[in-house]
Amino acid sequence: MVKGFVFFRDGKIPFVIEDYRMELFTDDSLLKDFTKEHNFKNNYILQGQYFGNGFQAQKAMFLVERSIGNTCYLRCYIINMLTVEDAYDTIGLQSPSLDDVFRYGYNYLDMVRAGVNLAVEPKDIYKTQFDMNDRQYELTYRIGHDNRLGLLEDFDRKGELLVPLKTIEIQECYDISMVLCRLAMFMTSQAEAPFKRITLYKDGRPRGWFYCPLVSKEAVSVRDMMFYEFDVMRYIPKILNNIALDSGNKIRKSISLGHLGNFDSLFSPSDSWNRLWRLNICLINWITKRLKTQGFR
């Protein structure tokens, strides 16, 4: 459970967060004013403080998807490290599923057999670019650890996907996470939360953490054998660019990439409808492109 305060006007309103649902509570009239101003309001940002280590406050930012009364349903939030302000330039995503896709185990063995000490300095294995929201981004898949970080290093990390940010906004962090989540879901045919941790960096140093429903400490994957002979640079750039055409909640531009299920929906009645709906989208996109190439309007 996450606890802290949100700033509103000249005061602070206490909150608790559970399952990305923020409950505000206070006997002060400030909550009444907040509810009046934000009731049924969508897509806005709140600033506040998080208290997770005793009485030391950490700066926090919350992206509210929708608020009803004193309840705010969060899309995501950022918690900065102690004494750190909003200073980050890169988002790093750890995903067991994408470790399998980017062949972490096989690349690690190849590096070790070649005499590379990955405990001293990390190595960039793959780099590719993709376009999202009319901006071009660079994606780097990195393995290994940086001994210069000392105890700040994450020794549980295997591989990490690093994307330099363009606007340094919380919405941008969410969009990148959503695109890479869809990449993981498509490549593994599963819709479970794919990320184990999402870190925000400044000049290579961790500055905060990004939280959303796509992150789970229980995230695991055992599909590395599926990608034993997978040619990452042949397929991933094209697939990623197609998925990145849509970073929002709705699929409007990208070509549908098939049914994505989870353990709860597998073999359910809705599964067949999802498959038919996605097939219909594929046919519409294909027919539209054929008509345009043949000169029909």
Short mmCIF file of C-alpha atoms in Angstrom, two decimals:
data_model
loop_
_atom_site.label_atom_id
_atom_site.label_comp_id
_atom_site.label_asym_id
_atom_site.label_seq_id
_atom_site.Cartn_x
_atom_site.Cartn_y
_atom_site.Cartn_z
CA MET A 1 0.00 0.00 0.00
CA VAL A 2 1.35 3.42 -1.02
CA LYS A 3 0.77 6.37 1.34
CA GLY A 4 1.44 10.07 1.14
CA PHE A 5 -0.01 13.50 0.32
CA VAL A 6 -1.16 15.23 -2.85
CA PHE A 7 -0.75 18.98 -3.19
CA PHE A 8 -3.93 20.96 -3.78
CA ARG A 9 -4.00 24.74 -3.71
CA ASP A 10 -2.09 25.74 -0.57
CA GLY A 11 -2.62 22.50 1.33
CA LYS A 12 -2.04 18.75 1.35
CA ILE A 13 -4.56 15.93 1.16
CA PRO A 14 -3.59 12.48 2.56
CA PHE A 15 -4.02 9.45 0.31
CA VAL A 16 -3.56 5.69 0.18
CA ILE A 17 -3.13 3.74 -3.06
CA GLU A 18 -4.08 0.12 -3.58
CA ASP A 19 -4.38 -1.53 -7.00
CA TYR A 20 -3.83 1.88 -8.63
CA ARG A 21 -6.88 3.30 -6.91
CA MET A 22 -6.08 6.42 -4.88
CA GLU A 23 -8.41 7.17 -1.98
CA LEU A 24 -8.22 10.72 -0.60
CA PHE A 25 -9.32 11.35 2.97
CA THR A 26 -9.37 14.29 5.37
CA ASP A 27 -11.82 16.16 7.56
CA ASP A 28 -10.61 19.42 6.10
CA SER A 29 -12.82 21.34 3.67
CA LEU A 30 -9.94 21.07 1.19
CA LEU A 31 -11.16 17.61 0.13
CA LYS A 32 -14.61 18.99 -0.60
CA ASP A 33 -13.09 21.65 -2.84
CA PHE A 34 -10.92 19.04 -4.57
CA THR A 35 -13.92 16.80 -5.21
CA LYS A 36 -15.94 19.67 -6.59
CA GLU A 37 -13.15 20.66 -8.99
CA HIS A 38 -12.06 17.18 -10.12
CA ASN A 39 -15.24 15.08 -9.99
CA PHE A 40 -15.57 13.04 -13.23
CA LYS A 41 -12.42 14.69 -14.57
CA ASN A 42 -10.22 12.68 -16.95
CA ASN A 43 -6.50 12.61 -17.73
CA TYR A 44 -4.85 15.09 -15.39
CA ILE A 45 -1.70 15.17 -13.28
CA LEU A 46 -1.34 15.48 -9.52
CA GLN A 47 1.87 16.32 -7.66
CA GLY A 48 2.56 15.01 -4.20
CA GLN A 49 4.81 13.23 -1.73
CA TYR A 50 5.32 9.56 -0.96
CA PHE A 51 6.32 8.27 2.48
CA GLY A 52 7.80 4.82 2.12
CA ASN A 53 10.92 5.04 4.27
CA GLY A 54 9.98 6.37 7.68
CA PHE A 55 9.29 10.08 7.72
CA GLN A 56 11.44 11.06 4.74
CA ALA A 57 9.29 12.37 1.88
CA GLN A 58 9.94 11.47 -1.74
CA LYS A 59 8.55 13.55 -4.57
CA ALA A 60 5.80 11.83 -6.56
CA MET A 61 3.72 12.48 -9.67
CA PHE A 62 0.40 10.82 -10.50
CA LEU A 63 -1.37 10.53 -13.86
CA VAL A 64 -5.08 10.22 -13.10
CA GLU A 65 -7.16 8.44 -15.71
CA ARG A 66 -10.48 9.35 -14.08
CA SER A 67 -11.67 10.60 -10.70
CA ILE A 68 -15.03 10.04 -9.07
CA GLY A 69 -15.66 11.76 -5.76
CA ASN A 70 -12.64 11.28 -3.52
CA THR A 71 -11.38 8.29 -5.55
CA CYS A 72 -8.79 8.74 -8.30
CA TYR A 73 -8.17 5.86 -10.70
CA LEU A 74 -4.50 6.07 -11.67
CA ARG A 75 -3.03 5.24 -15.04
CA CYS A 76 0.51 5.40 -13.62
CA TYR A 77 2.73 7.28 -11.19
CA ILE A 78 6.39 8.16 -10.63
CA ILE A 79 8.24 8.12 -7.31
CA ASN A 80 11.60 9.89 -7.23
CA MET A 81 14.55 8.73 -5.20
CA LEU A 82 15.30 10.58 -1.97
CA THR A 83 16.45 14.19 -2.46
CA VAL A 84 16.00 13.86 -6.24
CA GLU A 85 13.95 16.33 -8.27
CA ASP A 86 12.34 15.78 -11.69
CA ALA A 87 15.61 15.08 -13.47
CA TYR A 88 15.62 12.04 -15.76
CA ASP A 89 16.37 11.54 -19.42
CA THR A 90 15.95 7.80 -20.04
CA ILE A 91 13.45 5.10 -19.17
CA GLY A 92 14.69 1.57 -18.52
CA LEU A 93 12.34 -1.42 -18.61
CA GLN A 94 13.10 -4.86 -17.21
CA SER A 95 10.95 -7.60 -18.70
CA PRO A 96 11.49 -11.37 -18.40
CA SER A 97 9.34 -11.83 -21.51
CA LEU A 98 11.42 -9.43 -23.59
CA ASP A 99 14.61 -10.94 -22.15
CA ASP A 100 13.50 -14.13 -23.89
CA VAL A 101 12.63 -12.29 -27.11
CA PHE A 102 15.99 -10.50 -27.19
CA ARG A 103 17.76 -13.79 -26.38
CA TYR A 104 19.31 -12.72 -23.08
CA GLY A 105 20.51 -16.19 -22.07
CA TYR A 106 22.15 -16.97 -25.39
CA ASN A 107 23.79 -13.55 -25.69
CA TYR A 108 25.04 -13.78 -22.12
CA LEU A 109 26.70 -17.14 -22.77
CA ASP A 110 28.27 -15.88 -26.00
CA MET A 111 29.71 -12.85 -24.18
CA VAL A 112 31.11 -14.92 -21.31
CA ARG A 113 32.66 -17.45 -23.68
CA ALA A 114 34.30 -14.55 -25.52
CA GLY A 115 35.92 -13.42 -22.27
CA VAL A 116 33.71 -10.38 -21.58
CA ASN A 117 33.26 -9.56 -17.87
CA LEU A 118 29.63 -8.40 -17.67
CA ALA A 119 29.98 -7.74 -13.93
CA VAL A 120 32.27 -4.79 -14.66
CA GLU A 121 30.65 -3.03 -17.59
CA PRO A 122 27.31 -3.50 -19.37
CA LYS A 123 27.16 -4.24 -23.09
CA ASP A 124 24.66 -3.03 -25.68
CA ILE A 125 23.45 -6.05 -27.65
CA TYR A 126 20.82 -4.58 -29.98
CA LYS A 127 19.87 -1.08 -31.11
CA THR A 128 16.92 -0.10 -33.25
CA GLN A 129 14.70 2.91 -33.89
CA PHE A 130 10.95 3.35 -33.93
CA ASP A 131 8.53 6.20 -34.53
CA MET A 132 5.86 7.05 -31.94
CA ASN A 133 3.63 10.11 -31.74
CA ASP A 134 5.53 11.81 -34.59
CA ARG A 135 8.85 11.42 -32.76
CA GLN A 136 11.72 9.05 -33.43
CA TYR A 137 13.04 6.99 -30.53
CA GLU A 138 16.04 4.72 -30.14
CA LEU A 139 15.69 1.42 -28.31
CA THR A 140 18.76 -0.26 -26.80
CA TYR A 141 18.83 -3.73 -25.26
CA ARG A 142 21.61 -3.88 -22.67
CA ILE A 143 22.91 -6.70 -20.48
CA GLY A 144 25.45 -6.73 -17.65
CA HIS A 145 26.14 -4.49 -14.66
CA ASP A 146 27.95 -1.21 -14.06
CA ASN A 147 30.47 -1.58 -11.22
CA ARG A 148 30.68 2.22 -10.87
CA LEU A 149 27.19 2.32 -9.35
CA GLY A 150 28.24 0.27 -6.34
CA LEU A 151 25.30 -0.54 -4.08
CA LEU A 152 22.98 1.50 -6.33
CA GLU A 153 23.27 -1.18 -9.00
CA ASP A 154 20.34 -3.55 -9.47
CA PHE A 155 21.98 -6.95 -9.15
CA ASP A 156 18.72 -8.80 -9.86
CA ARG A 157 18.50 -7.27 -13.32
CA LYS A 158 19.16 -9.46 -16.34
CA GLY A 159 18.59 -7.41 -19.48
CA GLU A 160 17.11 -3.94 -19.77
CA LEU A 161 15.45 -1.99 -22.57
CA LEU A 162 16.59 1.64 -22.56
CA VAL A 163 14.77 4.43 -24.41
CA PRO A 164 15.94 8.08 -24.19
CA LEU A 165 13.00 10.41 -23.54
CA LYS A 166 12.04 13.37 -25.71
CA THR A 167 9.61 15.35 -23.53
CA ILE A 168 10.33 13.97 -20.03
CA GLU A 169 6.58 13.77 -19.35
CA ILE A 170 4.81 11.03 -17.43
CA GLN A 171 2.48 10.43 -20.40
CA GLU A 172 5.50 9.75 -22.60
CA CYS A 173 6.76 7.16 -20.11
CA TYR A 174 3.36 5.48 -20.16
CA ASP A 175 3.20 5.45 -23.97
CA ILE A 176 6.63 3.83 -24.27
CA SER A 177 5.67 1.24 -21.66
CA MET A 178 2.44 0.47 -23.50
CA VAL A 179 4.20 -0.01 -26.85
CA LEU A 180 6.81 -2.35 -25.38
CA CYS A 181 4.12 -4.20 -23.45
CA ARG A 182 2.27 -4.86 -26.71
CA LEU A 183 5.53 -6.04 -28.26
CA ALA A 184 5.98 -8.53 -25.41
CA MET A 185 2.38 -9.69 -25.66
CA PHE A 186 2.58 -10.22 -29.39
CA MET A 187 5.88 -12.07 -29.31
CA THR A 188 4.86 -14.39 -26.44
CA SER A 189 1.08 -14.58 -27.12
CA GLN A 190 0.32 -13.73 -23.49
CA ALA A 191 -1.28 -10.68 -21.87
CA GLU A 192 0.11 -10.95 -18.35
CA ALA A 193 1.94 -7.91 -16.92
CA PRO A 194 5.34 -8.18 -18.68
CA PHE A 195 7.53 -5.77 -16.69
CA LYS A 196 9.32 -6.54 -13.45
CA ARG A 197 10.64 -3.02 -12.88
CA ILE A 198 10.72 0.31 -14.72
CA THR A 199 13.48 2.73 -13.73
CA LEU A 200 14.06 6.36 -14.68
CA TYR A 201 17.67 7.43 -15.26
CA LYS A 202 19.65 10.65 -15.54
CA ASP A 203 23.12 10.38 -17.10
CA GLY A 204 23.08 6.65 -16.46
CA ARG A 205 22.18 6.97 -12.77
CA PRO A 206 18.82 5.85 -11.35
CA ARG A 207 16.62 8.78 -10.35
CA GLY A 208 13.19 7.26 -9.77
CA TRP A 209 10.72 4.49 -10.51
CA PHE A 210 7.72 4.31 -12.79
CA TYR A 211 4.67 2.28 -11.72
CA CYS A 212 1.66 1.19 -13.77
CA PRO A 213 -0.54 -1.94 -14.03
CA LEU A 214 1.94 -3.35 -16.56
CA VAL A 215 4.52 -3.81 -13.76
CA SER A 216 4.50 -6.83 -11.48
CA LYS A 217 7.14 -8.20 -9.12
CA GLU A 218 5.84 -11.66 -10.02
CA ALA A 219 6.58 -11.28 -13.74
CA VAL A 220 8.31 -14.39 -15.08
CA SER A 221 8.90 -16.02 -18.44
CA VAL A 222 10.21 -19.42 -19.52
CA ARG A 223 9.98 -19.05 -23.29
CA ASP A 224 13.66 -18.60 -24.10
CA MET A 225 13.72 -21.85 -26.12
CA MET A 226 11.18 -20.33 -28.53
CA PHE A 227 13.75 -17.73 -29.60
CA TYR A 228 16.85 -19.91 -29.85
CA GLU A 229 17.30 -19.17 -33.57
CA PHE A 230 15.27 -15.96 -33.67
CA ASP A 231 16.80 -13.19 -35.82
CA VAL A 232 16.10 -10.16 -33.63
CA MET A 233 17.27 -7.42 -36.00
CA ARG A 234 15.43 -8.90 -38.95
CA TYR A 235 11.97 -8.92 -37.36
CA ILE A 236 11.82 -6.73 -34.24
CA PRO A 237 12.35 -3.32 -35.97
CA LYS A 238 9.43 -3.92 -38.36
CA ILE A 239 7.12 -5.33 -35.68
CA LEU A 240 8.00 -2.56 -33.22
CA ASN A 241 7.41 0.22 -35.75
CA ASN A 242 4.02 -1.24 -36.61
CA ILE A 243 2.97 -1.51 -32.95
CA ALA A 244 4.25 2.01 -32.18
CA LEU A 245 1.75 3.51 -34.64
CA ASP A 246 -0.76 3.25 -31.77
CA SER A 247 0.45 4.15 -28.28
CA GLY A 248 -2.99 4.87 -26.83
CA ASN A 249 -5.72 2.57 -25.59
CA LYS A 250 -7.29 2.09 -29.03
CA ILE A 251 -5.82 0.38 -32.09
CA ARG A 252 -6.49 2.72 -35.02
CA LYS A 253 -3.48 2.73 -37.36
CA SER A 254 -1.35 -0.36 -36.81
CA ILE A 255 -2.11 -3.69 -38.43
CA SER A 256 -3.72 -6.01 -35.93
CA LEU A 257 -1.20 -8.61 -34.75
CA GLY A 258 -3.52 -11.35 -33.57
CA HIS A 259 -5.32 -12.41 -30.42
CA LEU A 260 -3.70 -11.70 -27.05
CA GLY A 261 -4.98 -13.80 -24.20
CA ASN A 262 -4.19 -14.45 -20.56
CA PHE A 263 -4.75 -17.35 -18.20
CA ASP A 264 -8.25 -16.13 -17.33
CA SER A 265 -9.50 -15.55 -20.88
CA LEU A 266 -7.94 -18.62 -22.51
CA PHE A 267 -10.64 -20.83 -24.09
CA SER A 268 -13.38 -18.47 -22.86
CA PRO A 269 -16.36 -17.59 -25.13
CA SER A 270 -14.96 -14.09 -25.67
CA ASP A 271 -11.82 -15.63 -27.14
CA SER A 272 -13.60 -16.53 -30.39
CA TRP A 273 -15.13 -13.08 -30.70
CA ASN A 274 -11.71 -11.47 -30.21
CA ARG A 275 -10.25 -13.59 -32.98
CA LEU A 276 -13.10 -12.75 -35.37
CA TRP A 277 -12.86 -9.05 -34.56
CA ARG A 278 -9.12 -8.91 -35.19
CA LEU A 279 -9.50 -10.86 -38.43
CA ASN A 280 -12.13 -8.33 -39.52
CA ILE A 281 -9.72 -5.44 -38.81
CA CYS A 282 -6.98 -7.16 -40.82
CA LEU A 283 -9.33 -7.61 -43.80
CA ILE A 284 -10.49 -3.98 -43.67
CA ASN A 285 -6.90 -2.71 -43.59
CA TRP A 286 -5.86 -5.02 -46.42
CA ILE A 287 -8.84 -4.10 -48.64
CA THR A 288 -8.30 -0.37 -48.00
CA LYS A 289 -4.65 -0.57 -49.03
CA ARG A 290 -5.47 -2.58 -52.17
CA LEU A 291 -8.11 -0.07 -53.25
CA LYS A 292 -5.70 2.82 -52.78
CA THR A 293 -2.97 1.13 -54.82
CA GLN A 294 -5.46 0.46 -57.65
CA GLY A 295 -6.52 4.09 -57.81
CA PHE A 296 -9.97 3.77 -56.21
CA ARG A 297 -11.18 6.57 -53.94
#
